[in-house]
PDB file of C-alpha atoms in Angstrom:
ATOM      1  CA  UNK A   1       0.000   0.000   0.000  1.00  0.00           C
ATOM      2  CA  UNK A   2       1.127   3.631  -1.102  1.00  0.00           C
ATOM      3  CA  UNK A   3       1.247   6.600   1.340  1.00  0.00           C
ATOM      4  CA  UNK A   4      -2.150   8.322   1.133  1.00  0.00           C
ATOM      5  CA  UNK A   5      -0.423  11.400  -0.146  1.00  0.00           C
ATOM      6  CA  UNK A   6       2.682   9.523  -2.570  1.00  0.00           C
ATOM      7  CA  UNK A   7       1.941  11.364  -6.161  1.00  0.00           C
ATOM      8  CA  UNK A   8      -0.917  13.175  -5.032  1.00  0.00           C
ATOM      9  CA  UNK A   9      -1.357  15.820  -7.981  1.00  0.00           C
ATOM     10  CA  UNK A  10      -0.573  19.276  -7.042  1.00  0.00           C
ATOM     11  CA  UNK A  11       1.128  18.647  -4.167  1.00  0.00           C
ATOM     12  CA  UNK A  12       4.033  20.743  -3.100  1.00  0.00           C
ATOM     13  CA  UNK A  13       7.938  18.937  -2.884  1.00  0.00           C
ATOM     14  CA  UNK A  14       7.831  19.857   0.586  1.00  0.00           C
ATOM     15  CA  UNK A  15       5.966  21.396   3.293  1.00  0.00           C
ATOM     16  CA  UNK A  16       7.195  22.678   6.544  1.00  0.00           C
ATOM     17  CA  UNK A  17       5.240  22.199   9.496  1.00  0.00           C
ATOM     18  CA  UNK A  18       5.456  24.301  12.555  1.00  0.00           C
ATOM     19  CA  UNK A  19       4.125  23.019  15.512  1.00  0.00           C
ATOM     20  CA  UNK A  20       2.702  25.923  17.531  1.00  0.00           C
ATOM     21  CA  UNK A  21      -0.005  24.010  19.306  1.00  0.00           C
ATOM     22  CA  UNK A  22       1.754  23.314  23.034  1.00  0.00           C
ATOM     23  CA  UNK A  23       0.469  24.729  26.403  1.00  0.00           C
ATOM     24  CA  UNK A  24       4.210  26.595  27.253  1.00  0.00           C
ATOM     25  CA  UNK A  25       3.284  25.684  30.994  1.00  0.00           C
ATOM     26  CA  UNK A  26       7.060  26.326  31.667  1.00  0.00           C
ATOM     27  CA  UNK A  27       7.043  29.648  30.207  1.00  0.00           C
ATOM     28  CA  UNK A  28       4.073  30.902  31.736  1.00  0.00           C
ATOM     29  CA  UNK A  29       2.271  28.899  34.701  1.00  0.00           C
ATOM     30  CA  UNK A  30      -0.582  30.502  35.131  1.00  0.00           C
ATOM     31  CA  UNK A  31      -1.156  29.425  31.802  1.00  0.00           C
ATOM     32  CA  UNK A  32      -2.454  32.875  30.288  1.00  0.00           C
ATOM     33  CA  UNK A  33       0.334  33.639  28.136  1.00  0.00           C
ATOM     34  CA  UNK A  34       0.620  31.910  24.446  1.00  0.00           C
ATOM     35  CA  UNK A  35       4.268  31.432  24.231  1.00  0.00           C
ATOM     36  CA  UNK A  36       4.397  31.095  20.313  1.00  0.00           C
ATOM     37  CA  UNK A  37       3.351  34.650  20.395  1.00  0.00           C
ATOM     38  CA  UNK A  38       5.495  35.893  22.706  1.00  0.00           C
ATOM     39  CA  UNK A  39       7.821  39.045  21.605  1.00  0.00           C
ATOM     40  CA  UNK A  40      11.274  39.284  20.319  1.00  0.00           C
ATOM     41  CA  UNK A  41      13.345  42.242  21.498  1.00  0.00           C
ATOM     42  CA  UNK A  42      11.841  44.350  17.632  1.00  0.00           C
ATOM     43  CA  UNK A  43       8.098  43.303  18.938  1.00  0.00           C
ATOM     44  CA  UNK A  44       7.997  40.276  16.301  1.00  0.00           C
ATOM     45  CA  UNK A  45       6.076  37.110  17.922  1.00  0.00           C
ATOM     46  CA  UNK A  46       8.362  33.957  18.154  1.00  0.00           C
ATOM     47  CA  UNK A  47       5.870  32.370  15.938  1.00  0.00           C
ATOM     48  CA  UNK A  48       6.324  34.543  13.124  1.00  0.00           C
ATOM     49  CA  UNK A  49       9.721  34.767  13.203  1.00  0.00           C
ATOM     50  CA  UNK A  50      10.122  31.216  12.602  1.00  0.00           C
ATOM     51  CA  UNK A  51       7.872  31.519   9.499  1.00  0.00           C
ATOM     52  CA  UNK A  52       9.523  34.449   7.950  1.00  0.00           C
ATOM     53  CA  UNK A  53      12.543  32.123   7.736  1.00  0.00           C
ATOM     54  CA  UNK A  54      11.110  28.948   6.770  1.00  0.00           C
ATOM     55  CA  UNK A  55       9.219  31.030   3.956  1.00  0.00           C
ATOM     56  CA  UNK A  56      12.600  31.733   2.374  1.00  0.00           C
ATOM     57  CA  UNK A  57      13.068  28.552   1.139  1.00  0.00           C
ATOM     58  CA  UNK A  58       9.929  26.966   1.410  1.00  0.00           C
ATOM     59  CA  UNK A  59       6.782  28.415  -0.104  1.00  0.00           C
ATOM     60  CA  UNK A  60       4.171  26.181   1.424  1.00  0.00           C
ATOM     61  CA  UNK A  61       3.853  26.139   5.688  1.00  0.00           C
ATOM     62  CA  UNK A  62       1.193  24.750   7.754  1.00  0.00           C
ATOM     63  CA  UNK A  63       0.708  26.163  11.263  1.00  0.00           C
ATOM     64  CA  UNK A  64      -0.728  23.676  13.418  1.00  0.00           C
ATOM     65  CA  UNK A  65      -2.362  25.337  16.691  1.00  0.00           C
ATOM     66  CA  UNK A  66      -4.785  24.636  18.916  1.00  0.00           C
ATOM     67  CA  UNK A  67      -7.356  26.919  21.350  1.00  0.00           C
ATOM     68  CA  UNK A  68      -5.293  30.189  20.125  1.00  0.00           C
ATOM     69  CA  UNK A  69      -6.470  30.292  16.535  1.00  0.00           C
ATOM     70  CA  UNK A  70      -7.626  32.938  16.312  1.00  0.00           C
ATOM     71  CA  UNK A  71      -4.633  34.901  17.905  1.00  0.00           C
ATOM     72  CA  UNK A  72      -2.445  33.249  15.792  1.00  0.00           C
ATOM     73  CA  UNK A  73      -3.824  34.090  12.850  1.00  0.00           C
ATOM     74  CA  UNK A  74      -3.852  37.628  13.398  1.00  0.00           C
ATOM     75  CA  UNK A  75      -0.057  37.353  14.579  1.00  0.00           C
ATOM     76  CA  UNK A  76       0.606  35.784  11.023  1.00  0.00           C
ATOM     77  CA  UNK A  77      -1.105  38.499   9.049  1.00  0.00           C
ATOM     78  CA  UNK A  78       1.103  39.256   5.906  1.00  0.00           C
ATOM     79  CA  UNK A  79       2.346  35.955   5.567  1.00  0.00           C
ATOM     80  CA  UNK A  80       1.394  33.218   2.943  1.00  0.00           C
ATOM     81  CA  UNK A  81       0.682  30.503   5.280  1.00  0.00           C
ATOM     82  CA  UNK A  82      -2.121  27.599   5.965  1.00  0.00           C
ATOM     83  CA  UNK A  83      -3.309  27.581   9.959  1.00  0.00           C
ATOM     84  CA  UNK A  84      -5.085  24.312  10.789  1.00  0.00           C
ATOM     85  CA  UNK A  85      -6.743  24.066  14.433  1.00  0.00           C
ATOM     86  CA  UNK A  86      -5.681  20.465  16.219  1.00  0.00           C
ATOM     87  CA  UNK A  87      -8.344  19.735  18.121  1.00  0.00           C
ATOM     88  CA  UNK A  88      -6.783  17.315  19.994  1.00  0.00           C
ATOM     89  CA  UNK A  89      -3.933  19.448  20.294  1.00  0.00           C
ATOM     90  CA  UNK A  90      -4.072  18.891  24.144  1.00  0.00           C
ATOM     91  CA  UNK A  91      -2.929  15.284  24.036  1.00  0.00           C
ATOM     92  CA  UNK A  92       0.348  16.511  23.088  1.00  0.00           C
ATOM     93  CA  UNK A  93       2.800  17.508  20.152  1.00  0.00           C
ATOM     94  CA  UNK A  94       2.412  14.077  18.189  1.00  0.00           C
ATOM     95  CA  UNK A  95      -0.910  14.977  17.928  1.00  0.00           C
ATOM     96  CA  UNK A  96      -0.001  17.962  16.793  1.00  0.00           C
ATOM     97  CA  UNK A  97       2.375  16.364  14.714  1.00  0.00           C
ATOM     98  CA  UNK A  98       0.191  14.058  12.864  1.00  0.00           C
ATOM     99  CA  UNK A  99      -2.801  16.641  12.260  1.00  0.00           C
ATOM    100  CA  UNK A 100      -0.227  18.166  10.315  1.00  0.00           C
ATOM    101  CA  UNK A 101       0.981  15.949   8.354  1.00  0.00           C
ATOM    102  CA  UNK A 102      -2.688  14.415   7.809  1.00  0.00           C
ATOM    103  CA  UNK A 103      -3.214  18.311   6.406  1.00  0.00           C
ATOM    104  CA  UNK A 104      -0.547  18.805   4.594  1.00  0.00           C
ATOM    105  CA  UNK A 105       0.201  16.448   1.427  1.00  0.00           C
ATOM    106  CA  UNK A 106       4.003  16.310   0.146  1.00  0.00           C
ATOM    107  CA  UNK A 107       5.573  15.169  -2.791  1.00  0.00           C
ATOM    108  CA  UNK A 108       9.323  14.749  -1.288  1.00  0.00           C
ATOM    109  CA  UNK A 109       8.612  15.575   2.462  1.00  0.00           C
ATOM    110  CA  UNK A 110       8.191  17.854   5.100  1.00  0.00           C
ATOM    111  CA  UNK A 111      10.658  19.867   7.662  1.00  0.00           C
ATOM    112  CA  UNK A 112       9.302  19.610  10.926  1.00  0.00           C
ATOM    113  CA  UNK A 113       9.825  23.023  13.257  1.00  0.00           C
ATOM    114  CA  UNK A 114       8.928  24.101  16.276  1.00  0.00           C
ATOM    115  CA  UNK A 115       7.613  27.327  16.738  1.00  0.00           C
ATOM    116  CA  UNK A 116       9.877  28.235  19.848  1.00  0.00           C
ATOM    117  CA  UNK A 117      12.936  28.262  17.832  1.00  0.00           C
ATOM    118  CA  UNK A 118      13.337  31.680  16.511  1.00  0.00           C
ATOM    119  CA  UNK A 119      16.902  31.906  15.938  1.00  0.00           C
ATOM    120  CA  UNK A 120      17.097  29.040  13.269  1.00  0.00           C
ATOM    121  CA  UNK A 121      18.764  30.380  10.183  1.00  0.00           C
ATOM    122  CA  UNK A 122      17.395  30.309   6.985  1.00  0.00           C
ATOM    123  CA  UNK A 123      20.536  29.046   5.366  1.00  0.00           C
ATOM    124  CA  UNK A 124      19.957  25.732   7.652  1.00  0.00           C
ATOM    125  CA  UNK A 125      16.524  25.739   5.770  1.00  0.00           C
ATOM    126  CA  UNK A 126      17.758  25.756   2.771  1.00  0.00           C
ATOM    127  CA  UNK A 127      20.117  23.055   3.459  1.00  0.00           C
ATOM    128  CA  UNK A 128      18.061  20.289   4.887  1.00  0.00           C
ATOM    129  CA  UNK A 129      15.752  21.273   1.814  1.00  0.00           C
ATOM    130  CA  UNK A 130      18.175  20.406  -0.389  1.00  0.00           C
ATOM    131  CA  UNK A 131      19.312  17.197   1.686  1.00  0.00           C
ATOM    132  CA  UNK A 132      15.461  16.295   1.051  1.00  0.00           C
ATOM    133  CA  UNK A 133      15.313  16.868  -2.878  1.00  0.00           C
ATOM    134  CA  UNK A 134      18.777  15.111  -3.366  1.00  0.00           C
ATOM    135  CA  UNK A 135      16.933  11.997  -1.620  1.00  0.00           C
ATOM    136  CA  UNK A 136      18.029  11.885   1.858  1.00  0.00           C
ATOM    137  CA  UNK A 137      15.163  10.290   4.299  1.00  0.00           C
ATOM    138  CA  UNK A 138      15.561  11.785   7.630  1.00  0.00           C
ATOM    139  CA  UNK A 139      17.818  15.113   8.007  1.00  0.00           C
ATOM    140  CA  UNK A 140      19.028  17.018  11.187  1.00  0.00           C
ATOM    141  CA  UNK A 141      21.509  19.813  11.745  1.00  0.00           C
ATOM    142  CA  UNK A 142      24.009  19.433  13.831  1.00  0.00           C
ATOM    143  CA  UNK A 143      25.970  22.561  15.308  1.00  0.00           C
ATOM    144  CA  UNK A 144      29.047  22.075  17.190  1.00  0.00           C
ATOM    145  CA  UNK A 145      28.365  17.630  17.376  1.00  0.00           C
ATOM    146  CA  UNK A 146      25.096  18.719  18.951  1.00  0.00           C
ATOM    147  CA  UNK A 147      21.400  17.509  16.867  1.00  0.00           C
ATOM    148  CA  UNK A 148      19.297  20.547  16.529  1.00  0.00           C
ATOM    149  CA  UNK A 149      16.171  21.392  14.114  1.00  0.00           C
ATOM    150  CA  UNK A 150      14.336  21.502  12.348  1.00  0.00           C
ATOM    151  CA  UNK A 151      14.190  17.709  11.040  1.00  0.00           C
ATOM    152  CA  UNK A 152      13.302  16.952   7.690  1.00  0.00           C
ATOM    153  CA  UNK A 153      11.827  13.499   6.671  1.00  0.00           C
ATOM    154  CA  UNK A 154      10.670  12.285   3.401  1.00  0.00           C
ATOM    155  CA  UNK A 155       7.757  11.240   2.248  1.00  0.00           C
ATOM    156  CA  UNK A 156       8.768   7.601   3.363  1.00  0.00           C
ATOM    157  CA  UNK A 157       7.633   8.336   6.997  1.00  0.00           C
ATOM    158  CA  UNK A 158       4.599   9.396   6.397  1.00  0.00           C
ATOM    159  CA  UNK A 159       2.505   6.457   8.268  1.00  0.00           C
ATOM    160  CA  UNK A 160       5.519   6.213  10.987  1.00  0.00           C
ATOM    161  CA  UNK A 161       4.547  10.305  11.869  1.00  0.00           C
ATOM    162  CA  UNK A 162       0.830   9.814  11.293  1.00  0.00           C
ATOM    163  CA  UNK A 163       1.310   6.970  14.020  1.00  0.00           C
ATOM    164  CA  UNK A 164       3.514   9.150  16.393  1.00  0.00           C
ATOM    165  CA  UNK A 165       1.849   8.743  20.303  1.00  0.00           C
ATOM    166  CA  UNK A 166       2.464  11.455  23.389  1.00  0.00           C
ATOM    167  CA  UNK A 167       4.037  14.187  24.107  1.00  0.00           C
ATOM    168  CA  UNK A 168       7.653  13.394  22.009  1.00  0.00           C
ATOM    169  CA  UNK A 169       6.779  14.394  18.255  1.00  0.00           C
ATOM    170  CA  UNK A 170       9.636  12.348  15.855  1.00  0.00           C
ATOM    171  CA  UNK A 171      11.537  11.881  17.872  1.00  0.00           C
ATOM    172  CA  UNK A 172      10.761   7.921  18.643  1.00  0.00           C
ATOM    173  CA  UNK A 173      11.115   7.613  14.431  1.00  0.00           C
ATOM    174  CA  UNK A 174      14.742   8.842  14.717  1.00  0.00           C
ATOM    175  CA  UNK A 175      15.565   5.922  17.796  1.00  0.00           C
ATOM    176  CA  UNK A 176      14.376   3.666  15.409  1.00  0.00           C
ATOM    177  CA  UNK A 177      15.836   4.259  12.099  1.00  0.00           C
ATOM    178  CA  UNK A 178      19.154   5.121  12.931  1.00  0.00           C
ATOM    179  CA  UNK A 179      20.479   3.993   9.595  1.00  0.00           C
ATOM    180  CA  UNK A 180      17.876   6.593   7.910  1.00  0.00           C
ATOM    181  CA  UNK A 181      19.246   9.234   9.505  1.00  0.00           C
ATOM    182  CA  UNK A 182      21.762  12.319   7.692  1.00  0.00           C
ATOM    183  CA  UNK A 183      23.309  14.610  10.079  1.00  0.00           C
ATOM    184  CA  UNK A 184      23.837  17.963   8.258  1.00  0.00           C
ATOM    185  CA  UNK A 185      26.842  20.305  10.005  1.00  0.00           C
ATOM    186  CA  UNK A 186      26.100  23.896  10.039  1.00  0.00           C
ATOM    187  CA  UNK A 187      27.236  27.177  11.189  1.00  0.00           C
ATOM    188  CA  UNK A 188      23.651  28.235  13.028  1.00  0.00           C
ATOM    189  CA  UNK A 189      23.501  27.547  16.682  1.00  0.00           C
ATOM    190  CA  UNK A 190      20.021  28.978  16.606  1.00  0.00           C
ATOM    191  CA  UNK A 191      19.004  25.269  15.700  1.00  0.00           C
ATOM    192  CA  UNK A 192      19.781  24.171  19.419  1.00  0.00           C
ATOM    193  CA  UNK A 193      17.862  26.763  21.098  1.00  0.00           C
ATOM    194  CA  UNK A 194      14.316  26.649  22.347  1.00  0.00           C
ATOM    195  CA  UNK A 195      12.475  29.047  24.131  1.00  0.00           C
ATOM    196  CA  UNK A 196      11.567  27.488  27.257  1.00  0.00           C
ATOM    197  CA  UNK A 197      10.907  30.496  29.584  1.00  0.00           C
ATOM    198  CA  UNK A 198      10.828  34.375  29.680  1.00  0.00           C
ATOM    199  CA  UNK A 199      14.051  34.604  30.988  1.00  0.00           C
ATOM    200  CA  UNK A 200      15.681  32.392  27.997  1.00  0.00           C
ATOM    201  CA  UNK A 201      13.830  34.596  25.968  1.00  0.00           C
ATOM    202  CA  UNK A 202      15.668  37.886  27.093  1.00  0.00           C
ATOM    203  CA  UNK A 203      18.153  36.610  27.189  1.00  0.00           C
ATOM    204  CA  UNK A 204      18.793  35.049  23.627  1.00  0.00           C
ATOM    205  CA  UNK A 205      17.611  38.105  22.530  1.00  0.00           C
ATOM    206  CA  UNK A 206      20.053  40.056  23.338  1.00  0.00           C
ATOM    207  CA  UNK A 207      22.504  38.482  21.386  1.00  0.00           C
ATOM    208  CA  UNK A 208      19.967  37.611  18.792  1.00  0.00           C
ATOM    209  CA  UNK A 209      23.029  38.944  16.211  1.00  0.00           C
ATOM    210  CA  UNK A 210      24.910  35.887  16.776  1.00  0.00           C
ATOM    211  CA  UNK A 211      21.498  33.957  15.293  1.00  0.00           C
ATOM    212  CA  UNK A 212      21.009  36.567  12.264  1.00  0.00           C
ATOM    213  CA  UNK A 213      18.348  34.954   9.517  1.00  0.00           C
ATOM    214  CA  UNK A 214      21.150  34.590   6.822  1.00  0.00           C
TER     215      UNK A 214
END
């Protein structure tokens, strides 16, 4: 049995998916801040920071969200890209994970980011892009021997990430194809940092230079 989406006609090459859909508990506990929307030190949410450099390289994103649709749409305004609501999103980022996917048909694969990871150069897009197209299954960068994101995987995973379970996205398809696996070295170390809390926020930020969209 073919993927559901192998061939499908009109289909882009490759779609990145952002995940934006997670509760941020650590960054806010009272749980009334959205982190993906939370402000770089130029007043540009996290969220669409990540997109602006994604859309670089890769014309066709899905933003996968859940109870703050409507917010994030407004915080996207201006940019070409598809929002779908998870309504499961609650049960954690592989649901997240496969809503997108299930939304989001590919010809040659998808890169998988997460929409906490601002500093990710666009450069590093472009590479695991190309990694994809020249037939390379899964792809990760990897900044000073240390795996970062975002991870592209071809269209060969497609039922292994619509059957992803709980709350660790991929990552249990990397553990088990090892062999599958390209690791890409690059000169971003924005690929290794996540925004966990307000105070990694600030203080990334401040050197945000060091993580300039190329």
């Amino acid at each position: 049995m073919m993927p559901e989406h192998d061939n499908l006609p009109g289909a882009p090459d490759i779609v990145a998916l952002v995940l934006a859909a997670g509760q941020g508990s650590r960054f806010d506990r009272t749980g009334q801040r959205y982190k993906p929307l939370a402000s770089l030190a130029d007043g540009t949410p996290m969220v669409y920071a990540v997109c602006h450099t994604l859309l670089q390289h890769i014309p066709n994103i899905s933003v996968v969200c859940g109870p703050h649709e409507q917010a994030l749409r407004d915080a996207l305004q201006g940019l070409s890209v598809n929002v779908i609501h998870c309504a499961d999103a609650s049960d954690g980022m592989s649901a997240s994970l496969r809503c997108a996917v299930r939304h989001s048909p590919a010809q040659i694969g998808w890169i998988v980011a997460l929409a906490d990871m601002p500093f990710i150069r666009a450069d590093t897009v472009q590479a695991i892009a190309a990694c994809l197209h020249q037939g390379e299954r899964i792809v990760r960068p990897q900044f000073n021997g240390r795996q970062g994101h975002p991870v592209g995987f071809s269209c060969e995973f497609e039922y292994e990430l619509l059957a992803v379970a709980g709350d660790e996205g991929a990552r249990s398809i990397i553990r088990r194809n090892p062999d599958a696996m390209t690791l890409l070295p690059v000169e971003d170390p924005g690929c290794l940092i996540d925004i966990d809390t307000e105070e990694q926020l600030q203080q990334y930020d401040k050197h945000s230079r060091l993580f300039a969209k190329q």
